[in-house]
mmCIF file of C-alpha atoms in Angstrom:
data_model
loop_
_atom_site.group_PDB
_atom_site.id
_atom_site.type_symbol
_atom_site.label_atom_id
_atom_site.label_comp_id
_atom_site.label_asym_id
_atom_site.label_seq_id
_atom_site.Cartn_x
_atom_site.Cartn_y
_atom_site.Cartn_z
ATOM 1 C CA MET T 1 -270.558 -176.878 88.534
ATOM 2 C CA ALA T 2 -266.930 -174.761 88.555
ATOM 3 C CA ALA T 3 -264.674 -174.842 85.366
ATOM 4 C CA SER T 4 -260.783 -175.803 86.811
ATOM 5 C CA MET T 5 -258.002 -172.719 86.728
ATOM 6 C CA CYS T 6 -256.022 -175.075 84.663
ATOM 7 C CA ASP T 7 -259.274 -175.262 82.636
ATOM 8 C CA VAL T 8 -259.129 -171.995 82.261
ATOM 9 C CA PHE T 9 -255.712 -170.980 81.546
ATOM 10 C CA SER T 10 -255.166 -173.575 78.870
ATOM 11 C CA PHE T 11 -256.728 -170.467 76.394
ATOM 12 C CA CYS T 12 -254.116 -168.329 77.382
ATOM 13 C CA VAL T 13 -251.351 -168.998 74.958
ATOM 14 C CA GLY T 14 -247.843 -167.833 74.453
ATOM 15 C CA VAL T 15 -245.404 -167.751 71.559
ATOM 16 C CA ALA T 16 -244.278 -171.689 72.222
ATOM 17 C CA GLY T 17 -247.410 -173.104 74.204
ATOM 18 C CA PRO T 18 -249.385 -171.874 76.688
ATOM 19 C CA ALA T 19 -248.256 -169.120 78.414
ATOM 20 C CA ARG T 20 -247.325 -168.161 82.120
ATOM 21 C CA VAL T 21 -249.560 -166.061 82.700
ATOM 22 C CA ALA T 22 -249.059 -163.378 85.402
ATOM 23 C CA VAL T 23 -252.954 -163.210 86.961
ATOM 24 C CA GLU T 24 -255.082 -164.967 89.189
ATOM 25 C CA VAL T 25 -258.902 -164.690 89.347
ATOM 26 C CA ARG T 26 -260.711 -163.456 92.344
ATOM 27 C CA PHE T 27 -264.098 -163.182 94.486
ATOM 28 C CA VAL T 28 -264.814 -159.089 94.364
ATOM 29 C CA SER T 29 -268.566 -158.894 95.446
ATOM 30 C CA SER T 30 -271.392 -159.866 94.843
ATOM 31 C CA ALA T 31 -272.382 -157.113 92.767
ATOM 32 C CA LYS T 32 -269.074 -156.992 90.898
ATOM 33 C CA GLY T 33 -268.485 -160.806 90.965
ATOM 34 C CA LYS T 34 -265.304 -162.056 89.875
ATOM 35 C CA GLY T 35 -262.058 -159.571 88.808
ATOM 36 C CA LEU T 36 -258.465 -160.106 87.582
ATOM 37 C CA PHE T 37 -255.759 -159.407 89.226
ATOM 38 C CA ALA T 38 -251.675 -159.310 88.662
ATOM 39 C CA THR T 39 -250.010 -161.685 90.992
ATOM 40 C CA GLN T 40 -246.936 -159.803 90.170
ATOM 41 C CA LEU T 41 -245.538 -156.310 88.393
ATOM 42 C CA ILE T 42 -246.782 -155.906 85.007
ATOM 43 C CA ARG T 43 -244.846 -153.127 83.301
ATOM 44 C CA LYS T 44 -246.829 -150.376 81.434
ATOM 45 C CA GLY T 45 -246.998 -151.593 77.619
ATOM 46 C CA GLU T 46 -246.379 -154.888 78.576
ATOM 47 C CA THR T 47 -248.315 -158.035 77.372
ATOM 48 C CA ILE T 48 -250.289 -159.571 80.500
ATOM 49 C CA PHE T 49 -251.969 -162.775 78.576
ATOM 50 C CA VAL T 50 -252.660 -163.815 75.117
ATOM 51 C CA GLU T 51 -256.460 -165.788 75.198
ATOM 52 C CA ARG T 52 -258.287 -167.728 71.625
ATOM 53 C CA PRO T 53 -261.764 -167.791 72.740
ATOM 54 C CA LEU T 54 -263.782 -171.094 73.286
ATOM 55 C CA VAL T 55 -265.456 -170.398 70.327
ATOM 56 C CA ALA T 56 -266.043 -167.456 67.715
ATOM 57 C CA ALA T 57 -268.353 -166.281 64.839
ATOM 58 C CA GLN T 58 -268.346 -163.801 62.470
ATOM 59 C CA PHE T 59 -271.211 -162.139 62.185
ATOM 60 C CA LEU T 60 -273.865 -163.285 59.751
ATOM 61 C CA TRP T 61 -274.580 -159.912 57.734
ATOM 62 C CA ASN T 62 -270.887 -158.651 58.434
ATOM 63 C CA ALA T 63 -270.225 -162.454 56.020
ATOM 64 C CA LEU T 64 -273.035 -160.985 53.731
ATOM 65 C CA TYR T 65 -271.592 -158.675 52.236
ATOM 66 C CA ARG T 66 -268.705 -160.204 51.588
ATOM 67 C CA TYR T 67 -266.001 -159.143 54.420
ATOM 68 C CA ARG T 68 -264.399 -162.351 53.900
ATOM 69 C CA ALA T 69 -262.776 -163.953 56.596
ATOM 70 C CA CYS T 70 -261.447 -167.298 58.106
ATOM 71 C CA ASP T 71 -264.768 -169.165 59.264
ATOM 72 C CA HIS T 72 -262.531 -170.101 62.122
ATOM 73 C CA CYS T 73 -260.100 -167.717 63.524
ATOM 74 C CA LEU T 74 -261.906 -164.660 61.336
ATOM 75 C CA ARG T 75 -258.667 -163.798 59.758
ATOM 76 C CA ALA T 76 -259.228 -162.033 57.127
ATOM 77 C CA LEU T 77 -258.699 -163.417 54.085
ATOM 78 C CA GLU T 78 -258.764 -160.150 51.359
ATOM 79 C CA LYS T 79 -255.398 -158.932 50.246
ATOM 80 C CA ALA T 80 -254.576 -155.267 51.337
ATOM 81 C CA GLU T 81 -255.147 -153.559 47.707
ATOM 82 C CA GLU T 82 -258.293 -155.929 47.328
ATOM 83 C CA ASN T 83 -259.549 -155.110 51.046
ATOM 84 C CA ALA T 84 -259.164 -151.278 49.694
ATOM 85 C CA GLN T 85 -260.748 -151.321 46.121
ATOM 86 C CA ARG T 86 -263.866 -153.066 48.032
ATOM 87 C CA LEU T 87 -263.983 -150.658 50.635
ATOM 88 C CA THR T 88 -263.576 -147.443 48.399
ATOM 89 C CA GLY T 89 -265.529 -149.225 45.178
ATOM 90 C CA ASN T 90 -262.792 -148.672 42.994
ATOM 91 C CA PRO T 91 -261.274 -151.944 41.504
ATOM 92 C CA GLY T 92 -258.217 -150.174 40.032
ATOM 93 C CA GLN T 93 -257.445 -149.397 43.274
ATOM 94 C CA VAL T 94 -253.194 -149.802 43.764
ATOM 95 C CA LEU T 95 -250.919 -149.680 47.031
ATOM 96 C CA PRO T 96 -248.126 -148.925 47.106
ATOM 97 C CA HIS T 97 -245.435 -151.414 49.594
ATOM 98 C CA PRO T 98 -247.921 -154.510 48.238
ATOM 99 C CA GLU T 99 -244.844 -156.540 49.750
ATOM 100 C CA LEU T 100 -245.999 -155.811 52.737
ATOM 101 C CA CYS T 101 -249.675 -157.361 52.446
ATOM 102 C CA THR T 102 -249.399 -160.444 55.425
ATOM 103 C CA VAL T 103 -252.147 -162.308 53.774
ATOM 104 C CA ARG T 104 -251.669 -165.686 53.203
ATOM 105 C CA GLN T 105 -253.828 -166.727 50.311
ATOM 106 C CA ASP T 106 -251.784 -169.547 48.819
ATOM 107 C CA LEU T 107 -252.131 -171.217 52.574
ATOM 108 C CA HIS T 108 -256.029 -171.096 52.317
ATOM 109 C CA GLN T 109 -258.404 -174.472 52.436
ATOM 110 C CA SER T 110 -262.049 -174.736 51.889
ATOM 111 C CA CYS T 111 -264.188 -177.830 53.819
ATOM 112 C CA PRO T 112 -264.146 -180.687 51.354
ATOM 113 C CA HIS T 113 -267.784 -180.723 51.620
ATOM 114 C CA CYS T 114 -269.304 -177.411 52.030
ATOM 115 C CA GLN T 115 -266.520 -174.932 51.387
ATOM 116 C CA VAL T 116 -266.109 -172.500 53.423
ATOM 117 C CA THR T 117 -262.981 -171.534 53.333
ATOM 118 C CA TYR T 118 -260.018 -170.945 56.532
ATOM 119 C CA CYS T 119 -256.993 -169.252 56.352
ATOM 120 C CA SER T 120 -254.453 -172.164 56.802
ATOM 121 C CA ALA T 121 -255.014 -176.169 56.996
ATOM 122 C CA GLU T 122 -254.786 -175.913 60.558
ATOM 123 C CA CYS T 123 -257.961 -173.793 61.237
ATOM 124 C CA ARG T 124 -259.844 -176.357 58.899
ATOM 125 C CA LEU T 125 -258.988 -179.234 61.264
ATOM 126 C CA ALA T 126 -259.107 -176.954 65.036
ATOM 127 C CA ALA T 127 -262.875 -176.503 63.097
ATOM 128 C CA ALA T 128 -263.248 -180.002 62.480
ATOM 129 C CA GLU T 129 -262.368 -180.977 65.363
ATOM 130 C CA GLN T 130 -264.605 -178.895 67.684
ATOM 131 C CA TYR T 131 -267.560 -177.856 66.086
ATOM 132 C CA HIS T 132 -267.967 -178.573 62.467
ATOM 133 C CA GLN T 133 -268.702 -182.045 61.496
ATOM 134 C CA ILE T 134 -271.800 -181.175 63.893
ATOM 135 C CA LEU T 135 -272.591 -177.559 61.880
ATOM 136 C CA CYS T 136 -271.447 -178.397 57.779
ATOM 137 C CA PRO T 137 -274.344 -178.457 56.023
ATOM 138 C CA GLY T 138 -272.605 -180.158 52.812
ATOM 139 C CA PRO T 139 -274.402 -179.435 49.501
ATOM 140 C CA SER T 140 -277.336 -177.546 51.257
ATOM 141 C CA GLN T 141 -274.480 -174.331 51.996
ATOM 142 C CA ASP T 142 -277.161 -172.697 49.694
ATOM 143 C CA ASP T 143 -280.166 -173.856 50.120
ATOM 144 C CA PRO T 144 -282.402 -172.002 51.932
ATOM 145 C CA ALA T 145 -284.825 -175.135 53.485
ATOM 146 C CA HIS T 146 -281.641 -176.700 55.563
ATOM 147 C CA PRO T 147 -282.282 -176.191 59.360
ATOM 148 C CA LEU T 148 -278.607 -174.053 60.095
ATOM 149 C CA ASN T 149 -279.765 -171.704 56.782
ATOM 150 C CA LYS T 150 -283.447 -171.221 58.286
ATOM 151 C CA LEU T 151 -282.040 -169.901 61.675
ATOM 152 C CA GLN T 152 -279.043 -167.282 60.051
ATOM 153 C CA GLU T 153 -282.498 -165.835 57.645
ATOM 154 C CA ALA T 154 -284.245 -165.593 60.598
ATOM 155 C CA TRP T 155 -281.337 -164.047 62.602
ATOM 156 C CA ARG T 156 -280.755 -161.179 59.876
ATOM 157 C CA SER T 157 -284.364 -160.117 59.322
ATOM 158 C CA VAL T 158 -284.367 -159.296 63.620
ATOM 159 C CA HIS T 159 -280.595 -158.599 64.369
ATOM 160 C CA TYR T 160 -279.560 -155.856 61.866
ATOM 161 C CA PRO T 161 -276.380 -153.992 61.324
ATOM 162 C CA PRO T 162 -274.210 -152.195 63.050
ATOM 163 C CA GLU T 163 -274.339 -155.830 64.856
ATOM 164 C CA THR T 164 -273.328 -157.144 68.242
ATOM 165 C CA ALA T 165 -273.902 -160.631 68.466
ATOM 166 C CA SER T 166 -274.658 -163.903 66.050
ATOM 167 C CA ILE T 167 -276.692 -166.932 67.130
ATOM 168 C CA MET T 168 -273.867 -168.833 65.076
ATOM 169 C CA LEU T 169 -272.112 -167.895 68.776
ATOM 170 C CA MET T 170 -275.037 -169.809 70.048
ATOM 171 C CA ALA T 171 -274.977 -172.311 67.698
ATOM 172 C CA ARG T 172 -271.155 -173.257 68.388
ATOM 173 C CA MET T 173 -271.173 -173.731 71.727
ATOM 174 C CA VAL T 174 -274.068 -175.867 71.143
ATOM 175 C CA ALA T 175 -272.354 -177.968 68.534
ATOM 176 C CA THR T 176 -268.566 -178.088 70.502
ATOM 177 C CA VAL T 177 -270.862 -180.126 73.467
ATOM 178 C CA LYS T 178 -272.350 -182.271 70.457
ATOM 179 C CA GLN T 179 -269.099 -183.127 69.510
ATOM 180 C CA ALA T 180 -266.618 -183.449 72.608
ATOM 181 C CA LYS T 181 -265.979 -186.617 74.040
ATOM 182 C CA ASP T 182 -265.622 -184.489 77.408
ATOM 183 C CA LYS T 183 -268.854 -183.039 77.176
ATOM 184 C CA ASP T 184 -268.771 -181.852 81.109
ATOM 185 C CA ARG T 185 -265.942 -180.163 80.683
ATOM 186 C CA TRP T 186 -267.272 -177.718 78.112
ATOM 187 C CA ILE T 187 -270.284 -177.179 79.597
ATOM 188 C CA ARG T 188 -268.009 -176.397 82.652
ATOM 189 C CA LEU T 189 -266.383 -173.697 80.768
ATOM 190 C CA PHE T 190 -269.570 -172.254 78.893
ATOM 191 C CA SER T 191 -270.971 -171.732 82.659
ATOM 192 C CA GLN T 192 -267.769 -170.146 84.058
ATOM 193 C CA PHE T 193 -269.918 -166.659 82.213
ATOM 194 C CA CYS T 194 -272.053 -164.495 84.470
ATOM 195 C CA ASN T 195 -275.214 -165.209 85.309
ATOM 196 C CA LYS T 196 -278.097 -162.580 85.200
ATOM 197 C CA THR T 197 -281.682 -162.548 86.767
ATOM 198 C CA ALA T 198 -284.655 -163.195 84.846
ATOM 199 C CA ASN T 199 -285.412 -159.243 84.759
ATOM 200 C CA GLU T 200 -281.716 -158.223 83.463
ATOM 201 C CA GLU T 201 -282.046 -161.323 80.769
ATOM 202 C CA GLU T 202 -285.346 -159.609 79.646
ATOM 203 C CA GLU T 203 -283.595 -156.237 79.172
ATOM 204 C CA ILE T 204 -280.772 -157.706 77.224
ATOM 205 C CA VAL T 205 -282.597 -159.865 74.621
ATOM 206 C CA HIS T 206 -284.950 -156.554 74.177
ATOM 207 C CA LYS T 207 -282.089 -154.749 73.641
ATOM 208 C CA LEU T 208 -280.341 -156.828 70.496
ATOM 209 C CA LEU T 209 -283.740 -157.879 69.431
ATOM 210 C CA GLY T 210 -286.256 -154.491 70.034
ATOM 211 C CA ASP T 211 -289.755 -154.111 70.585
ATOM 212 C CA LYS T 212 -290.888 -157.820 69.599
ATOM 213 C CA PHE T 213 -288.815 -159.724 71.013
ATOM 214 C CA LYS T 214 -290.752 -161.995 72.886
ATOM 215 C CA GLY T 215 -292.591 -163.410 69.226
ATOM 216 C CA GLN T 216 -288.529 -163.251 68.392
ATOM 217 C CA LEU T 217 -286.724 -164.823 70.872
ATOM 218 C CA GLU T 218 -289.293 -167.896 70.568
ATOM 219 C CA LEU T 219 -289.143 -168.011 66.562
ATOM 220 C CA LEU T 220 -285.295 -168.283 67.372
ATOM 221 C CA ARG T 221 -285.863 -171.095 70.458
ATOM 222 C CA ARG T 222 -287.839 -173.486 67.782
ATOM 223 C CA LEU T 223 -285.347 -173.381 64.988
ATOM 224 C CA PHE T 224 -282.740 -173.353 66.939
ATOM 225 C CA THR T 225 -284.362 -176.354 68.434
ATOM 226 C CA GLU T 226 -284.822 -178.205 65.277
ATOM 227 C CA ALA T 227 -281.429 -177.670 64.133
ATOM 228 C CA LEU T 228 -279.489 -178.492 66.522
ATOM 229 C CA TYR T 229 -281.158 -180.171 69.432
ATOM 230 C CA GLU T 230 -278.771 -182.218 72.346
ATOM 231 C CA GLU T 231 -279.850 -184.068 74.908
ATOM 232 C CA ALA T 232 -276.879 -183.257 77.146
ATOM 233 C CA LEU T 233 -278.061 -179.449 76.820
ATOM 234 C CA SER T 234 -281.771 -179.926 77.332
ATOM 235 C CA GLN T 235 -281.778 -176.737 79.908
ATOM 236 C CA TRP T 236 -280.302 -174.736 76.815
ATOM 237 C CA PHE T 237 -283.407 -175.344 74.430
ATOM 238 C CA THR T 238 -286.334 -174.205 77.173
ATOM 239 C CA PRO T 239 -288.117 -170.860 77.046
ATOM 240 C CA ASP T 240 -285.982 -169.745 80.263
ATOM 241 C CA GLY T 241 -282.682 -171.562 79.404
ATOM 242 C CA PHE T 242 -282.584 -170.110 75.626
ATOM 243 C CA ARG T 243 -283.170 -166.792 77.338
ATOM 244 C CA SER T 244 -280.341 -167.127 80.081
ATOM 245 C CA LEU T 245 -277.966 -168.617 76.474
ATOM 246 C CA PHE T 246 -278.801 -165.685 74.632
ATOM 247 C CA ALA T 247 -277.992 -163.081 77.518
ATOM 248 C CA LEU T 248 -274.963 -164.959 77.906
ATOM 249 C CA VAL T 249 -273.888 -163.668 74.848
ATOM 250 C CA GLY T 250 -275.249 -160.552 74.574
ATOM 251 C CA THR T 251 -273.161 -159.674 78.140
ATOM 252 C CA ASN T 252 -270.309 -161.748 77.584
ATOM 253 C CA GLY T 253 -269.353 -161.975 73.306
ATOM 254 C CA GLN T 254 -266.676 -159.782 72.316
ATOM 255 C CA GLY T 255 -266.156 -157.924 69.672
ATOM 256 C CA ILE T 256 -263.191 -158.633 67.162
ATOM 257 C CA GLY T 257 -262.225 -157.312 64.062
ATOM 258 C CA THR T 258 -259.663 -158.261 61.491
ATOM 259 C CA SER T 259 -258.570 -156.279 58.683
ATOM 260 C CA SER T 260 -255.586 -157.371 55.665
ATOM 261 C CA LEU T 261 -255.815 -153.222 55.278
ATOM 262 C CA SER T 262 -255.361 -152.213 58.606
ATOM 263 C CA GLN T 263 -252.335 -155.162 58.539
ATOM 264 C CA TRP T 264 -250.801 -153.188 55.789
ATOM 265 C CA VAL T 265 -251.514 -149.755 57.115
ATOM 266 C CA HIS T 266 -249.698 -150.546 60.421
ATOM 267 C CA ALA T 267 -246.469 -151.875 58.200
ATOM 268 C CA CYS T 268 -246.541 -148.674 56.599
ATOM 269 C CA ASP T 269 -246.210 -147.383 59.637
ATOM 270 C CA ALA T 270 -242.992 -149.268 60.791
ATOM 271 C CA LEU T 271 -241.508 -148.044 57.432
ATOM 272 C CA GLU T 272 -237.845 -145.978 57.481
ATOM 273 C CA LEU T 273 -238.338 -143.209 55.189
ATOM 274 C CA LYS T 274 -237.231 -140.295 54.279
ATOM 275 C CA PRO T 275 -239.366 -137.213 55.855
ATOM 276 C CA GLN T 276 -240.485 -136.381 52.032
ATOM 277 C CA ASP T 277 -241.595 -140.313 51.204
ATOM 278 C CA ARG T 278 -243.478 -140.947 54.958
ATOM 279 C CA GLU T 279 -245.239 -137.723 54.046
ATOM 280 C CA GLN T 280 -246.291 -138.784 50.531
ATOM 281 C CA LEU T 281 -247.496 -142.366 52.089
ATOM 282 C CA ASP T 282 -249.229 -140.817 54.908
ATOM 283 C CA ALA T 283 -251.100 -138.535 52.774
ATOM 284 C CA PHE T 284 -251.537 -141.400 50.483
ATOM 285 C CA ILE T 285 -253.314 -143.133 53.728
ATOM 286 C CA ASP T 286 -255.388 -140.607 55.021
ATOM 287 C CA GLN T 287 -256.766 -139.734 51.417
ATOM 288 C CA LEU T 288 -257.628 -143.740 51.372
ATOM 289 C CA TYR T 289 -259.365 -143.758 54.496
ATOM 290 C CA LYS T 290 -261.493 -140.879 53.229
ATOM 291 C CA ASP T 291 -262.376 -142.513 50.415
ATOM 292 C CA ILE T 292 -263.123 -145.363 52.320
ATOM 293 C CA GLU T 293 -265.833 -143.201 54.253
ATOM 294 C CA ALA T 294 -267.250 -141.797 51.694
ATOM 295 C CA ALA T 295 -268.059 -145.406 49.828
ATOM 296 C CA THR T 296 -268.749 -147.496 52.996
ATOM 297 C CA GLY T 297 -268.936 -146.057 55.888
ATOM 298 C CA GLU T 298 -267.639 -147.132 59.448
ATOM 299 C CA PHE T 299 -267.446 -150.683 58.262
ATOM 300 C CA LEU T 300 -264.350 -151.390 57.745
ATOM 301 C CA ASN T 301 -263.574 -154.649 59.080
ATOM 302 C CA CYS T 302 -264.553 -158.233 59.351
ATOM 303 C CA GLU T 303 -266.187 -158.807 62.382
ATOM 304 C CA GLY T 304 -267.310 -160.926 64.894
ATOM 305 C CA SER T 305 -267.685 -162.223 68.242
ATOM 306 C CA GLY T 306 -265.626 -164.550 70.862
ATOM 307 C CA LEU T 307 -266.047 -165.916 74.188
ATOM 308 C CA PHE T 308 -263.015 -165.383 76.334
ATOM 309 C CA VAL T 309 -263.536 -166.943 79.509
ATOM 310 C CA LEU T 310 -260.124 -164.880 81.244
ATOM 311 C CA GLN T 311 -261.270 -161.688 79.106
ATOM 312 C CA SER T 312 -264.788 -162.201 80.460
ATOM 313 C CA CYS T 313 -263.226 -161.660 84.113
ATOM 314 C CA CYS T 314 -262.295 -158.049 83.529
ATOM 315 C CA ASN T 315 -264.194 -155.648 84.954
ATOM 316 C CA HIS T 316 -264.840 -152.194 83.630
ATOM 317 C CA SER T 317 -263.442 -148.801 84.836
ATOM 318 C CA CYS T 318 -263.676 -145.407 82.964
ATOM 319 C CA VAL T 319 -259.629 -145.135 83.444
ATOM 320 C CA PRO T 320 -258.755 -148.489 82.926
ATOM 321 C CA ASN T 321 -255.183 -150.200 83.479
ATOM 322 C CA ALA T 322 -255.180 -152.255 80.482
ATOM 323 C CA GLU T 323 -256.962 -152.938 76.762
ATOM 324 C CA THR T 324 -258.101 -154.850 74.579
ATOM 325 C CA SER T 325 -257.259 -155.890 70.837
ATOM 326 C CA PHE T 326 -256.731 -158.427 67.932
ATOM 327 C CA PRO T 327 -252.713 -157.212 66.608
ATOM 328 C CA GLU T 328 -252.550 -160.580 64.649
ATOM 329 C CA ASN T 329 -255.492 -159.755 62.600
ATOM 330 C CA ASN T 330 -257.376 -163.162 63.720
ATOM 331 C CA PHE T 331 -259.516 -164.021 67.149
ATOM 332 C CA LEU T 332 -256.221 -163.842 69.562
ATOM 333 C CA LEU T 333 -256.653 -161.609 72.450
ATOM 334 C CA HIS T 334 -253.981 -159.447 73.364
ATOM 335 C CA VAL T 335 -254.946 -157.826 77.506
ATOM 336 C CA THR T 336 -251.924 -154.854 77.423
ATOM 337 C CA ALA T 337 -250.916 -152.710 80.474
ATOM 338 C CA LEU T 338 -251.769 -149.463 80.372
ATOM 339 C CA GLU T 339 -249.745 -148.345 83.200
ATOM 340 C CA ASP T 340 -247.455 -149.936 85.951
ATOM 341 C CA ILE T 341 -249.815 -152.405 87.632
ATOM 342 C CA LYS T 342 -248.615 -153.675 91.188
ATOM 343 C CA PRO T 343 -248.797 -157.047 92.320
ATOM 344 C CA GLY T 344 -252.426 -157.640 94.072
ATOM 345 C CA GLU T 345 -253.909 -154.813 91.996
ATOM 346 C CA GLU T 346 -257.272 -155.215 90.001
ATOM 347 C CA ILE T 347 -256.404 -155.222 85.825
ATOM 348 C CA CYS T 348 -260.191 -153.400 84.603
ATOM 349 C CA ILE T 349 -260.376 -152.894 80.888
ATOM 350 C CA SER T 350 -262.931 -150.284 79.476
ATOM 351 C CA TYR T 351 -267.021 -151.662 77.957
ATOM 352 C CA LEU T 352 -266.508 -148.013 76.541
ATOM 353 C CA ASP T 353 -264.631 -146.835 73.109
ATOM 354 C CA CYS T 354 -262.727 -143.591 73.910
ATOM 355 C CA CYS T 355 -265.284 -141.257 72.689
ATOM 356 C CA GLN T 356 -267.570 -142.792 74.991
ATOM 357 C CA ARG T 357 -265.116 -142.569 78.570
ATOM 358 C CA GLU T 358 -265.024 -138.611 77.665
ATOM 359 C CA ARG T 359 -268.799 -138.311 78.205
ATOM 360 C CA SER T 360 -270.152 -137.146 81.678
ATOM 361 C CA ARG T 361 -270.443 -139.381 83.914
ATOM 362 C CA HIS T 362 -274.707 -139.497 83.625
ATOM 363 C CA SER T 363 -273.976 -140.893 79.873
ATOM 364 C CA ARG T 364 -271.457 -143.335 80.833
ATOM 365 C CA HIS T 365 -274.020 -145.074 82.815
ATOM 366 C CA LYS T 366 -276.692 -144.457 80.792
ATOM 367 C CA ILE T 367 -274.732 -146.528 78.762
ATOM 368 C CA LEU T 368 -273.208 -149.686 81.078
ATOM 369 C CA ARG T 369 -276.593 -149.576 82.063
ATOM 370 C CA GLU T 370 -278.489 -150.101 78.911
ATOM 371 C CA ASN T 371 -275.920 -152.885 77.492
ATOM 372 C CA TYR T 372 -274.282 -154.381 81.158
ATOM 373 C CA LEU T 373 -276.964 -153.936 83.779
ATOM 374 C CA PHE T 374 -274.537 -152.243 86.677
ATOM 375 C CA VAL T 375 -273.628 -149.076 87.498
ATOM 376 C CA CYS T 376 -270.279 -148.287 87.787
ATOM 377 C CA SER T 377 -268.138 -147.130 90.427
ATOM 378 C CA CYS T 378 -264.494 -146.580 89.660
ATOM 379 C CA PRO T 379 -262.649 -144.017 91.157
ATOM 380 C CA LYS T 380 -263.526 -141.786 87.672
ATOM 381 C CA CYS T 381 -266.968 -141.723 88.007
ATOM 382 C CA LEU T 382 -266.301 -141.691 92.388
ATOM 383 C CA ALA T 383 -264.286 -138.218 91.854
ATOM 384 C CA GLU T 384 -267.584 -137.225 89.544
ATOM 385 C CA ALA T 385 -270.648 -138.087 91.611
ATOM 386 C CA ASP T 386 -271.771 -134.268 92.361
ATOM 387 C CA GLU T 387 -271.926 -133.278 88.607
ATOM 388 C CA PRO T 388 -275.297 -132.667 87.591
ATOM 389 C CA ASN T 389 -277.703 -136.515 87.332
ATOM 390 C CA MET T 390 -279.123 -135.535 83.648
ATOM 391 C CA THR T 391 -278.643 -136.678 80.437
ATOM 392 C CA SER T 392 -275.630 -135.147 78.462
ATOM 393 C CA GLU T 393 -277.854 -134.074 75.592
ATOM 394 C CA GLU T 394 -275.722 -131.081 75.000
ATOM 395 C CA GLU T 395 -273.464 -133.444 74.385
ATOM 396 C CA GLU T 396 -275.340 -135.542 71.745
ATOM 397 C CA GLU T 397 -276.631 -132.360 69.924
ATOM 398 C CA GLU T 398 -273.204 -131.273 69.876
ATOM 399 C CA GLU T 399 -272.182 -134.333 67.971
ATOM 400 C CA GLU T 400 -275.255 -133.752 65.703
ATOM 401 C CA GLU T 401 -274.987 -130.668 64.243
ATOM 402 C CA GLU T 402 -270.675 -130.576 64.186
ATOM 403 C CA GLY T 403 -270.537 -133.811 62.874
ATOM 404 C CA GLU T 404 -266.845 -136.056 62.227
ATOM 405 C CA PRO T 405 -264.297 -133.162 61.405
ATOM 406 C CA GLU T 406 -263.250 -133.143 57.850
ATOM 407 C CA ASP T 407 -259.428 -134.728 59.331
ATOM 408 C CA ALA T 408 -261.093 -136.927 62.302
ATOM 409 C CA GLU T 409 -258.235 -139.537 61.937
ATOM 410 C CA LEU T 410 -260.275 -142.581 61.457
ATOM 411 C CA GLY T 411 -259.900 -145.519 63.815
ATOM 412 C CA ASP T 412 -260.777 -148.718 65.005
ATOM 413 C CA GLU T 413 -261.652 -150.208 68.579
ATOM 414 C CA MET T 414 -261.033 -153.780 68.468
ATOM 415 C CA THR T 415 -258.185 -154.172 65.314
ATOM 416 C CA ASP T 416 -256.749 -151.630 67.044
ATOM 417 C CA VAL T 417 -255.733 -148.930 63.679
#
């Protein structure tokens, strides 16, 4: 039961509604499945498409540790200065140019029943219309005996930071179908994501939950069923169906990161300043990130994940011609061309970060096999096929010995800082 292309492209957005997207989805091969191809010339630097997710959810530990985000679109809710104060552990931290902060706290709204916070009335209404009527715990928001709270606590007990998935993404999938008038449409859309064999699904679940994954998966399935059972999705609640749903989220979930501080930094970078003022501001920002690293480490952003139908059709390459980012400080995913892309050419992104892409072919393959269960055959991997086929222990040992250079620039793949 396949979703129509009209269904798929309805989640692409432009400045004034649905965008005209210069791409099409094609079958590539039995090994690769689908791929995304350009239908016209796309120039380097152009935004190929902007897509909103079918569903998205903040990671549970991230939310517990007071990374405040809109419960629907994951927009960061703290002002940039508040964000800097929390991340540095310094309540007296002051940022220059406070007028560059884009957070509008006067627009924030809460659910009147459970008090979860949204960045705007639009997000509160969108959540209520799609899934929140089912998931709203009402006055039981802080009751540990509530079925959804028991499910979330069980998830936190088996999936620790750094987080890569959330049981609440699956919960929002079920709640969306439960609330929908056209349940079949949503079931078709969720069925678009790639399927794995039973053995591959077990590998994904093992990766997410650890060595005792079978018992933990059954506990989660039982709590998931108690909280959310839906007859139209009965297959999802069986042991095999739940494992498949788990693997779908583990394989296709796209990380989302938002940060009011990173938005402020981008705005600072765009300021036209005298050379001396620019030097002072850059030095301030560099020191700020060093202070944050010392206090908080690598966890800078509000983080979560979402399911994006069109983006999930983009295959991996170690030399990608496109990249994903979240420049609007919410869940809207931008795919941008890194080079000119000709009509008929496949649009590929990288599932590896920039540091991983510089590692040896064997190290890249090891990461991709463990996390995505495929062997890469991109031009770079084929060109390096004669390299020694051994684990890059030397690379890992060097990284451990050297650590981060003192002046290393703190970046973030998801927020494009």
